PDB file of N, CA and C in Angstrom:
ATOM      1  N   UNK A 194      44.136 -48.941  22.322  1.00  0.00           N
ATOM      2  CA  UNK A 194      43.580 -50.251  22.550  1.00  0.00           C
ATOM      3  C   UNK A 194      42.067 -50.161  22.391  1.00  0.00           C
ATOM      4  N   UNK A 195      41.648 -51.264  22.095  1.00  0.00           N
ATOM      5  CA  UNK A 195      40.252 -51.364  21.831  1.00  0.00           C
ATOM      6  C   UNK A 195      39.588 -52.244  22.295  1.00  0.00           C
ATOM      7  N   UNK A 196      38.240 -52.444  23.132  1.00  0.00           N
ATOM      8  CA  UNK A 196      37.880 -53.408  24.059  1.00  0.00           C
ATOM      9  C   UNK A 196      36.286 -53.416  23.056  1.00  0.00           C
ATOM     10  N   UNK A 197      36.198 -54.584  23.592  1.00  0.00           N
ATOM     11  CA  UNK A 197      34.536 -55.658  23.236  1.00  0.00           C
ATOM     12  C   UNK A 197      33.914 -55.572  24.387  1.00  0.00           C
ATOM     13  N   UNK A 198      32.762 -55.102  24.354  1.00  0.00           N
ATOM     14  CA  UNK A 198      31.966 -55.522  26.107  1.00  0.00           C
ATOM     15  C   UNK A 198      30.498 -55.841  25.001  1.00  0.00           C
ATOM     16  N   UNK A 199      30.415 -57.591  25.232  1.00  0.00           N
ATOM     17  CA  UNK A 199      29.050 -58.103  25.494  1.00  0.00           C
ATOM     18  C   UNK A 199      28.062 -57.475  26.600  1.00  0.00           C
ATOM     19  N   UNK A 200      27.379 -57.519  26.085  1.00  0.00           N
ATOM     20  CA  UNK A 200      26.234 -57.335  27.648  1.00  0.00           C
ATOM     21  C   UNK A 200      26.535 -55.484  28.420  1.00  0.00           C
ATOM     22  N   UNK A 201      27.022 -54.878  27.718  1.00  0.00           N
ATOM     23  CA  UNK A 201      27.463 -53.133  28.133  1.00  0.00           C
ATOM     24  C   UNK A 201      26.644 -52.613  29.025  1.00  0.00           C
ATOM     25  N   UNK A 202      25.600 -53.091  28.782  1.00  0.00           N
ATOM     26  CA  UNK A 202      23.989 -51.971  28.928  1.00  0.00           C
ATOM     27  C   UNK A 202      23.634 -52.728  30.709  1.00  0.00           C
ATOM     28  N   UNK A 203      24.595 -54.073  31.112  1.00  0.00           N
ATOM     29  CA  UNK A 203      24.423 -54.693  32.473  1.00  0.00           C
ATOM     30  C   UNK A 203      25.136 -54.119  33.312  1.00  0.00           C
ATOM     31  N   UNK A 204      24.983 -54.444  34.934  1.00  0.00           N
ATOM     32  CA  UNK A 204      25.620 -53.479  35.717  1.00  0.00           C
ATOM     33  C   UNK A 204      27.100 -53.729  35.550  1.00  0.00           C
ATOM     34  N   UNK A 205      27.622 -55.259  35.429  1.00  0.00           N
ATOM     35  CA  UNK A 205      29.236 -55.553  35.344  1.00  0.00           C
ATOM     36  C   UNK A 205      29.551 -54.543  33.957  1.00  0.00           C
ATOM     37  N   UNK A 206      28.931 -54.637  33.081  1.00  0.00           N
ATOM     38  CA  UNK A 206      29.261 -54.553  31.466  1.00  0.00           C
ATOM     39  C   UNK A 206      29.408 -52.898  31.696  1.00  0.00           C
ATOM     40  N   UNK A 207      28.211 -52.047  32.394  1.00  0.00           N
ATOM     41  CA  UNK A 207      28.341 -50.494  32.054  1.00  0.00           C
ATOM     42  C   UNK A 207      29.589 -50.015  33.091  1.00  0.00           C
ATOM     43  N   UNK A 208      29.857 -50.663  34.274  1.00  0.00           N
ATOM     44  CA  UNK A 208      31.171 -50.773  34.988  1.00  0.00           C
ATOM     45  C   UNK A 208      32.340 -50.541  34.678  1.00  0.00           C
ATOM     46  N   UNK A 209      32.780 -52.313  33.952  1.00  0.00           N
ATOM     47  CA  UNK A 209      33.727 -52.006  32.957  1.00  0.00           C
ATOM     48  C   UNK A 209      34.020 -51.189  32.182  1.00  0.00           C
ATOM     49  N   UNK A 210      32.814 -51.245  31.236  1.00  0.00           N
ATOM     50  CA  UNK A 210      33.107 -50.117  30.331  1.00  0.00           C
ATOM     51  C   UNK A 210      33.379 -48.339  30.885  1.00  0.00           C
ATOM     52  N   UNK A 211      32.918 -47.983  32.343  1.00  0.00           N
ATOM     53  CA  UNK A 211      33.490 -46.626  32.809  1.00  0.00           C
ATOM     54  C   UNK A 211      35.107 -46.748  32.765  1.00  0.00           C
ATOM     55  N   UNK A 212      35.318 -48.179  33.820  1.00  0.00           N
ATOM     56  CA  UNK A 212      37.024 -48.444  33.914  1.00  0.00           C
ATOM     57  C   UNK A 212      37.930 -48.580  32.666  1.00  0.00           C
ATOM     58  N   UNK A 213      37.190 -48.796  31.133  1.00  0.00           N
ATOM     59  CA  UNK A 213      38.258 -48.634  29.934  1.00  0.00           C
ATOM     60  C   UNK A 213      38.630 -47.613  30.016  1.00  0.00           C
ATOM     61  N   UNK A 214      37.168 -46.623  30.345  1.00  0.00           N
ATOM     62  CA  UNK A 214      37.066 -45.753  29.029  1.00  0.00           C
ATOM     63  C   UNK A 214      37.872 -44.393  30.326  1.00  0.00           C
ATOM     64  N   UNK A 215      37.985 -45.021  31.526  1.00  0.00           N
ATOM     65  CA  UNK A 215      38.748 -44.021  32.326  1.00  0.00           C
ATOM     66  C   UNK A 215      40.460 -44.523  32.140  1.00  0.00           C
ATOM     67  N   UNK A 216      40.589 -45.053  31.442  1.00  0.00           N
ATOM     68  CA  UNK A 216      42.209 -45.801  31.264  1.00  0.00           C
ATOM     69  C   UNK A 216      42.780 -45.757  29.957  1.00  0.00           C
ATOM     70  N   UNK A 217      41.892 -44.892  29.203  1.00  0.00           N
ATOM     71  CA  UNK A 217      42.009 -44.732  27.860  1.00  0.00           C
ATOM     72  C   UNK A 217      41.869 -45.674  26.832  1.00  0.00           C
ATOM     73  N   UNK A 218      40.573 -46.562  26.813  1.00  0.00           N
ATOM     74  CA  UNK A 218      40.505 -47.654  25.899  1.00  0.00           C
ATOM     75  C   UNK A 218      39.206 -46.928  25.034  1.00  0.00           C
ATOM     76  N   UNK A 219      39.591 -47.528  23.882  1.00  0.00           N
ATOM     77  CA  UNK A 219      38.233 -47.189  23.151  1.00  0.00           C
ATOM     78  C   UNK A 219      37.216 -48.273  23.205  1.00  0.00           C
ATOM     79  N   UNK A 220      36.297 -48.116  23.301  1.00  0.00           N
ATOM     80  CA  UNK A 220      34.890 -48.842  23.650  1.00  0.00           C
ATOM     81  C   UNK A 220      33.356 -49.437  23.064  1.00  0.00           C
ATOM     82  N   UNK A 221      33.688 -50.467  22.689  1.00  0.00           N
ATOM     83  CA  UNK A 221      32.479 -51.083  21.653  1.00  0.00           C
ATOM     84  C   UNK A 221      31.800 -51.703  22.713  1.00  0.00           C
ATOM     85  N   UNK A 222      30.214 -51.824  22.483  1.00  0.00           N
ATOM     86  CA  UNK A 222      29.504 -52.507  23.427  1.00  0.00           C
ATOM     87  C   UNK A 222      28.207 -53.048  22.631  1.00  0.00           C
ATOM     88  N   UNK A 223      28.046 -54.474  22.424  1.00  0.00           N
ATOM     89  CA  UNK A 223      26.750 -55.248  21.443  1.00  0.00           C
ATOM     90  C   UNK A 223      25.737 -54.723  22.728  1.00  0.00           C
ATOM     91  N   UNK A 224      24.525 -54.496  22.027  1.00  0.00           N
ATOM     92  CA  UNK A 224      23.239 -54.553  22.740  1.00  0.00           C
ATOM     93  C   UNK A 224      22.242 -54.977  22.015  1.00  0.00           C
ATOM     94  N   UNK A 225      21.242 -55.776  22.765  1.00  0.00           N
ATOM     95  CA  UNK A 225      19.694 -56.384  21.789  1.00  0.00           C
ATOM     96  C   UNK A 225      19.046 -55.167  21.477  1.00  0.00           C
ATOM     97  N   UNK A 226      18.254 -55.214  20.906  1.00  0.00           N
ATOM     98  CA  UNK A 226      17.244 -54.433  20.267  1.00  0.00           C
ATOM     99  C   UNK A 226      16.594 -54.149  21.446  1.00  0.00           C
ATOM    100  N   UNK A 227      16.227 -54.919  22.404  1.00  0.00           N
ATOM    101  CA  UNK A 227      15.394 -54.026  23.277  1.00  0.00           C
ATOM    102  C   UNK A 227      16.068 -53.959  25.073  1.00  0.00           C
ATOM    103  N   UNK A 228      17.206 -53.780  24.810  1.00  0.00           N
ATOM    104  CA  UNK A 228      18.074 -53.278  25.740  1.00  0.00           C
ATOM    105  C   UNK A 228      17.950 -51.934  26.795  1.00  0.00           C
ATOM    106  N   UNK A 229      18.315 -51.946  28.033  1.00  0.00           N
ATOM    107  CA  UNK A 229      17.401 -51.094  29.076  1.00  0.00           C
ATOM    108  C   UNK A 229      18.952 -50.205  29.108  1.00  0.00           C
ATOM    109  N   UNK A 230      19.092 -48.869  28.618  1.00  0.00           N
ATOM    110  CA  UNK A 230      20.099 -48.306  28.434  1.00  0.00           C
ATOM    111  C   UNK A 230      20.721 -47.595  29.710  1.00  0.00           C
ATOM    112  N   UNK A 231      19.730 -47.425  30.822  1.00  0.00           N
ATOM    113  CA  UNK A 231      20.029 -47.245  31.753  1.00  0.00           C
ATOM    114  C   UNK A 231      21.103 -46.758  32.438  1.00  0.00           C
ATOM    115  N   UNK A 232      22.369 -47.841  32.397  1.00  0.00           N
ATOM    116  CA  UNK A 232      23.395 -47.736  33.265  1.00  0.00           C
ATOM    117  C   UNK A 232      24.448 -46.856  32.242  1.00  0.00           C
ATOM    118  N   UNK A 233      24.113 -46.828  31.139  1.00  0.00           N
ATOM    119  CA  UNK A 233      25.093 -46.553  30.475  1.00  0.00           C
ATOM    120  C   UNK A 233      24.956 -45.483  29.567  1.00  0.00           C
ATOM    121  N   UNK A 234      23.825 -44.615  30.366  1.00  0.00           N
ATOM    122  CA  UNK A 234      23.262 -43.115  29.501  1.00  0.00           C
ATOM    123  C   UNK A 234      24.320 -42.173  30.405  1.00  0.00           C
ATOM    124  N   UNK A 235      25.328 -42.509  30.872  1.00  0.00           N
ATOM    125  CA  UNK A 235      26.079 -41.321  31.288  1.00  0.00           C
ATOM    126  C   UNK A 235      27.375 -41.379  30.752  1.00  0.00           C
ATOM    127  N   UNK A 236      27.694 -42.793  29.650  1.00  0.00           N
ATOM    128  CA  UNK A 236      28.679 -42.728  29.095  1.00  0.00           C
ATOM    129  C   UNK A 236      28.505 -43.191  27.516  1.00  0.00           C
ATOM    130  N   UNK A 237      27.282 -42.988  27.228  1.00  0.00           N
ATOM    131  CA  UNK A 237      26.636 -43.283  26.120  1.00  0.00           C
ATOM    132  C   UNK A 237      27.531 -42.622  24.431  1.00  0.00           C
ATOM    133  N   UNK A 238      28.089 -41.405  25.183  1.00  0.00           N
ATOM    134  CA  UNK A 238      28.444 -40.599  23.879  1.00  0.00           C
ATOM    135  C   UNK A 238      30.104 -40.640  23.853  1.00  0.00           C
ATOM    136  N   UNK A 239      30.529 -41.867  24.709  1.00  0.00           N
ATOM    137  CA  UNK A 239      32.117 -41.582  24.850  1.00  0.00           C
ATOM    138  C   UNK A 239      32.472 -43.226  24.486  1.00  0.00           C
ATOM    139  N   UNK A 240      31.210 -44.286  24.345  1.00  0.00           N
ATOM    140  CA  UNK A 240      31.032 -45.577  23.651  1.00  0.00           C
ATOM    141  C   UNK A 240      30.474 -45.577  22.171  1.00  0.00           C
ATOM    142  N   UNK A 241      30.722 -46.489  21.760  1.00  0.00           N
ATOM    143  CA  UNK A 241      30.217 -46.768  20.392  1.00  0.00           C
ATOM    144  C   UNK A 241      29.269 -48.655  20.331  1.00  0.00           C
ATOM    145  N   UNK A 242      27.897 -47.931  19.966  1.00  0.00           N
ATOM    146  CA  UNK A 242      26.970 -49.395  20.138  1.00  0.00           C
ATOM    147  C   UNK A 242      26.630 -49.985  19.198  1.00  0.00           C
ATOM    148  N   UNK A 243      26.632 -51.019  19.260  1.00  0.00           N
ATOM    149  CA  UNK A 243      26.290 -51.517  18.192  1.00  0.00           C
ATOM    150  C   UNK A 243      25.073 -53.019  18.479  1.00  0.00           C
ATOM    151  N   UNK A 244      24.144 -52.967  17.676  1.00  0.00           N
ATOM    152  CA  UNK A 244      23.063 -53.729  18.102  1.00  0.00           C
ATOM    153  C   UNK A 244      23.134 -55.384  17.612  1.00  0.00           C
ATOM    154  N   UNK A 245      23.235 -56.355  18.201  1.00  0.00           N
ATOM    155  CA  UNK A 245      24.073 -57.537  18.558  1.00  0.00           C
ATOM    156  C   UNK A 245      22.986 -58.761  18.605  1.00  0.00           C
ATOM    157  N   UNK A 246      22.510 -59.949  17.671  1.00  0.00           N
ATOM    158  CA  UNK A 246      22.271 -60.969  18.107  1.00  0.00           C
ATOM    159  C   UNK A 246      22.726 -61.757  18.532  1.00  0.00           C
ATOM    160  N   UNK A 247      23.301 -61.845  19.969  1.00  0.00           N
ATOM    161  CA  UNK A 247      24.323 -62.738  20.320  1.00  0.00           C
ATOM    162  C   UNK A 247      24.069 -64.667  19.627  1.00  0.00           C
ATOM    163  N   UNK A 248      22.676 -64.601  19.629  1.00  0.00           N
ATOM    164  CA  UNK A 248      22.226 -65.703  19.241  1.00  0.00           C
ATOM    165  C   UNK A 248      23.141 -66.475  18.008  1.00  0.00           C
ATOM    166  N   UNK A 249      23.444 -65.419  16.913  1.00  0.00           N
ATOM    167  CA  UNK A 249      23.668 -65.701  15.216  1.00  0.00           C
ATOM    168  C   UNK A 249      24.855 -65.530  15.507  1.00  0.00           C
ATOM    169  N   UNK A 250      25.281 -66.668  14.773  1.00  0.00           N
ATOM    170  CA  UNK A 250      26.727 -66.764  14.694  1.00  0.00           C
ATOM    171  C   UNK A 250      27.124 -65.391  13.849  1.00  0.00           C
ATOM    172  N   UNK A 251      26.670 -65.290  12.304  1.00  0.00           N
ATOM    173  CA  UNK A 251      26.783 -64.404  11.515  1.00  0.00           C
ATOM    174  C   UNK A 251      26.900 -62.907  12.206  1.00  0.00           C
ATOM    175  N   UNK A 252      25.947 -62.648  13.260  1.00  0.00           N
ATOM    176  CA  UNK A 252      25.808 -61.451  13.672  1.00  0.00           C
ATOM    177  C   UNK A 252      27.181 -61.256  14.451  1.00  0.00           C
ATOM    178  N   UNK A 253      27.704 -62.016  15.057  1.00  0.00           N
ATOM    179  CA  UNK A 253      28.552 -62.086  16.106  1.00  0.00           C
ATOM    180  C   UNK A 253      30.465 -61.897  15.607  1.00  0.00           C
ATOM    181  N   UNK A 254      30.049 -62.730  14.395  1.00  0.00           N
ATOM    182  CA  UNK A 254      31.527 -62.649  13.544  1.00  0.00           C
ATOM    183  C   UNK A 254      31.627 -61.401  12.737  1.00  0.00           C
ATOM    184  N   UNK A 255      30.628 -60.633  12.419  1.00  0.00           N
ATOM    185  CA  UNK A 255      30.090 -58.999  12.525  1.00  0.00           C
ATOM    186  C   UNK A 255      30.615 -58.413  13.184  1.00  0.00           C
ATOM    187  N   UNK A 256      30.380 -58.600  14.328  1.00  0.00           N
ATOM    188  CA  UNK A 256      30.489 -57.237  15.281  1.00  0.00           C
ATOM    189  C   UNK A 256      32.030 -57.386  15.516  1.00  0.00           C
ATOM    190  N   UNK A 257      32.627 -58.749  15.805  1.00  0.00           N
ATOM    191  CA  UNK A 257      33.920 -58.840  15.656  1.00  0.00           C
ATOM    192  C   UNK A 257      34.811 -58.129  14.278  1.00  0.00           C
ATOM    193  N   UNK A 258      34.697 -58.398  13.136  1.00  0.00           N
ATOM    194  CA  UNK A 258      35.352 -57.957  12.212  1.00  0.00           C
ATOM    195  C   UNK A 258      34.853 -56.536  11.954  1.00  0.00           C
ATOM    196  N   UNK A 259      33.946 -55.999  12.298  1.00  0.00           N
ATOM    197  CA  UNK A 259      33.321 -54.732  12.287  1.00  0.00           C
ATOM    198  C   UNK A 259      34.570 -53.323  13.509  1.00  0.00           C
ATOM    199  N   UNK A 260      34.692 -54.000  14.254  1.00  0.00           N
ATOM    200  CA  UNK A 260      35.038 -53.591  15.761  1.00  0.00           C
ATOM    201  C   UNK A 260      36.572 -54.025  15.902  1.00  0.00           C
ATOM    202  N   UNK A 261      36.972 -54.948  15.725  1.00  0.00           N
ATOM    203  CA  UNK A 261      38.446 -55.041  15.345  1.00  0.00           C
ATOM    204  C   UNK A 261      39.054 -55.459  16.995  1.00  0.00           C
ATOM    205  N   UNK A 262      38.375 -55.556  17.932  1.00  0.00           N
ATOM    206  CA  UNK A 262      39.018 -55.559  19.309  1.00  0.00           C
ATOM    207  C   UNK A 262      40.065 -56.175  19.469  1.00  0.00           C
ATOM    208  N   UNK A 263      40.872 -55.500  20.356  1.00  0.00           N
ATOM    209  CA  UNK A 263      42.064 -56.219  21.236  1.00  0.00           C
ATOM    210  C   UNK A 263      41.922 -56.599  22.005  1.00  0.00           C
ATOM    211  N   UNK A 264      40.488 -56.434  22.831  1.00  0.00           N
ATOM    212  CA  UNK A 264      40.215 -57.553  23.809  1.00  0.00           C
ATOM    213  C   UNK A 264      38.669 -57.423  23.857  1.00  0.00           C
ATOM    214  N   UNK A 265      38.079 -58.700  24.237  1.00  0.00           N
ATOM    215  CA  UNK A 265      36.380 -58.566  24.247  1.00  0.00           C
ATOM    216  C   UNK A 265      36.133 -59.428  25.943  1.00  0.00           C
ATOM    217  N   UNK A 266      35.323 -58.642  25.908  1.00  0.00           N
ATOM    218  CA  UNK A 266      34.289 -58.961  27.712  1.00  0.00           C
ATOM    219  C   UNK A 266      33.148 -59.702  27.112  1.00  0.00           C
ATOM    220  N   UNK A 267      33.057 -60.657  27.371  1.00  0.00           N
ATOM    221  CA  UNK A 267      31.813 -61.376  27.098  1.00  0.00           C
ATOM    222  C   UNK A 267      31.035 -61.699  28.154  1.00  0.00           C
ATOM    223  N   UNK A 268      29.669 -60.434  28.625  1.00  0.00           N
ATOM    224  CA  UNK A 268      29.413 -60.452  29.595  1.00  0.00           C
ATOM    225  C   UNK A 268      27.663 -60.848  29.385  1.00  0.00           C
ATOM    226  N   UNK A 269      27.192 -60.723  27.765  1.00  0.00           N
ATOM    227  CA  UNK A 269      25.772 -61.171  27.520  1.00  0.00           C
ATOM    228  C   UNK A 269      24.938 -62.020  28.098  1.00  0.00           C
ATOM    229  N   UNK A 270      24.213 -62.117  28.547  1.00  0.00           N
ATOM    230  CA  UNK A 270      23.616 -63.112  29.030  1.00  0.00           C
ATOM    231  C   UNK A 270      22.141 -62.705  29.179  1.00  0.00           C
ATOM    232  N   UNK A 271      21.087 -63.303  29.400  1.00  0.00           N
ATOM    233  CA  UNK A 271      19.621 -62.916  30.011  1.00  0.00           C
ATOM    234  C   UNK A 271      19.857 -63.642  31.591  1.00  0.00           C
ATOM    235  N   UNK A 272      18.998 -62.504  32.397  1.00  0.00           N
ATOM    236  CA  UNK A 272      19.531 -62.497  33.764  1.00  0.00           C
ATOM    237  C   UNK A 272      18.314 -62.717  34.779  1.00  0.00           C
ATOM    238  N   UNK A 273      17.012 -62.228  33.755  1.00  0.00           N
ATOM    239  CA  UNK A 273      16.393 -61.751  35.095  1.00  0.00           C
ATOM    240  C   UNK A 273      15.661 -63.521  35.498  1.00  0.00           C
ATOM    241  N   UNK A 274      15.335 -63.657  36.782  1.00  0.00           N
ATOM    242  CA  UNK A 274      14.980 -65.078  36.875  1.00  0.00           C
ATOM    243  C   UNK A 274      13.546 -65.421  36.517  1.00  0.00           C
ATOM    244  N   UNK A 275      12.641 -64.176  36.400  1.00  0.00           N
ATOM    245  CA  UNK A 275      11.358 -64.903  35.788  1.00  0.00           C
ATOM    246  C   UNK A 275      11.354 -65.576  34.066  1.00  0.00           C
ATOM    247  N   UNK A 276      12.266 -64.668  33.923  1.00  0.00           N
ATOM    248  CA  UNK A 276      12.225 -65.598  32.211  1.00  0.00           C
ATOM    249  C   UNK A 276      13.176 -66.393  32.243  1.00  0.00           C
ATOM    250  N   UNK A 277      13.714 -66.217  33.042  1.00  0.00           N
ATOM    251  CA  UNK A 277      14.850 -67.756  32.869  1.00  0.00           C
ATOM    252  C   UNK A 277      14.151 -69.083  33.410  1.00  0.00           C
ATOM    253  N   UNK A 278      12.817 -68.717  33.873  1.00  0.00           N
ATOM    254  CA  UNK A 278      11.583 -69.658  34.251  1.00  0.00           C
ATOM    255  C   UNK A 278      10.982 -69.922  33.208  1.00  0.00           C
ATOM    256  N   UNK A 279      10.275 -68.497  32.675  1.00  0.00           N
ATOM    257  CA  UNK A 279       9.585 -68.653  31.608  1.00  0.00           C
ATOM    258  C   UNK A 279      10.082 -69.171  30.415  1.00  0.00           C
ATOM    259  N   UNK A 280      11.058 -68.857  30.135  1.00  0.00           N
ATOM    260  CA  UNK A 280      11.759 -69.518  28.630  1.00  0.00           C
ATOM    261  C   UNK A 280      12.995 -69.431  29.035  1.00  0.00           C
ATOM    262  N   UNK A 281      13.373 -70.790  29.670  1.00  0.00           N
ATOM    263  CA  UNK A 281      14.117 -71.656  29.578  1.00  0.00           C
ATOM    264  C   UNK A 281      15.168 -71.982  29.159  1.00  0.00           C
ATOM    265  N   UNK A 282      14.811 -72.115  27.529  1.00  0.00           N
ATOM    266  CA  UNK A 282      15.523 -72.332  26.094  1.00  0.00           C
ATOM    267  C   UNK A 282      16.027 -70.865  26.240  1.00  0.00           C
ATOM    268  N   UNK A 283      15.296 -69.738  25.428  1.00  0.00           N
ATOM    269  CA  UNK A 283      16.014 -68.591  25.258  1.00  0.00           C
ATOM    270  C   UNK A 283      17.030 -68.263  26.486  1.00  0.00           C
ATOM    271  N   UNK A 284      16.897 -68.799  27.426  1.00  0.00           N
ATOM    272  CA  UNK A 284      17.891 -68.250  28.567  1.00  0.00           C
ATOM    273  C   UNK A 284      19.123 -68.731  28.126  1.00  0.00           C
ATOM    274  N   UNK A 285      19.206 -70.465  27.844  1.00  0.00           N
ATOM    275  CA  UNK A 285      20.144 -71.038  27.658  1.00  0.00           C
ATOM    276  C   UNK A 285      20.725 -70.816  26.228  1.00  0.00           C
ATOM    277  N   UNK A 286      19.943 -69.920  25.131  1.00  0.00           N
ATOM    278  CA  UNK A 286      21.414 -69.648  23.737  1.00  0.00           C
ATOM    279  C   UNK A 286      21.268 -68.375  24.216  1.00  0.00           C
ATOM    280  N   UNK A 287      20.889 -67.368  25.459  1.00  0.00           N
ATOM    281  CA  UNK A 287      21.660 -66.169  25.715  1.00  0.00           C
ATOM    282  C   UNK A 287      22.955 -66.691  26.201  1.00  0.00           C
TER     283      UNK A 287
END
């Protein structure tokens, strides 16, 4: 089986992705370009990443036909609350 995790590199997203990948799923995870790898440098080499404008449609029907999943977590989002102050807009097409 093969799983989709939007948003991987977040605390739900690097989570999940321990619980596939301890249940035997194989593991795709979109990340932005400037993504805080953090949670997910201890399972970094047992995932496969791939770098994701969630924004673009194009990019998105990519990573899908690229990745082939049997199931996807769509967990992307921008989170932190000062820029969801500061820009607004970008919060709302994360």
């Amino acid at each position: 089986m093969r799983a989709l995790i939007t948003g991987i590199s977040g605390f739900v997203g690097s989570h999940l992705a321990e619980h596939l990948i301890e249940n035997g799923v194989e593991v795709f995870g979109s990340i932005r370009w400037r993504s805080r790898l953090d949670n997910i440098v201890h399972i970094k080499d047992r995932i496969k990443l791939i770098e994701t404008d969630m924004r673009d449609s194009h990019s998105v029907v990519g990573l899908i036909k690229d990745t082939e999943p049997d199931l996807i977590f769509h967990l992307a989002a921008q989170s932190f609350v000062p820029t969801s102050w500061n820009a607004p807009q970008d919060t709302i097409y994360t």
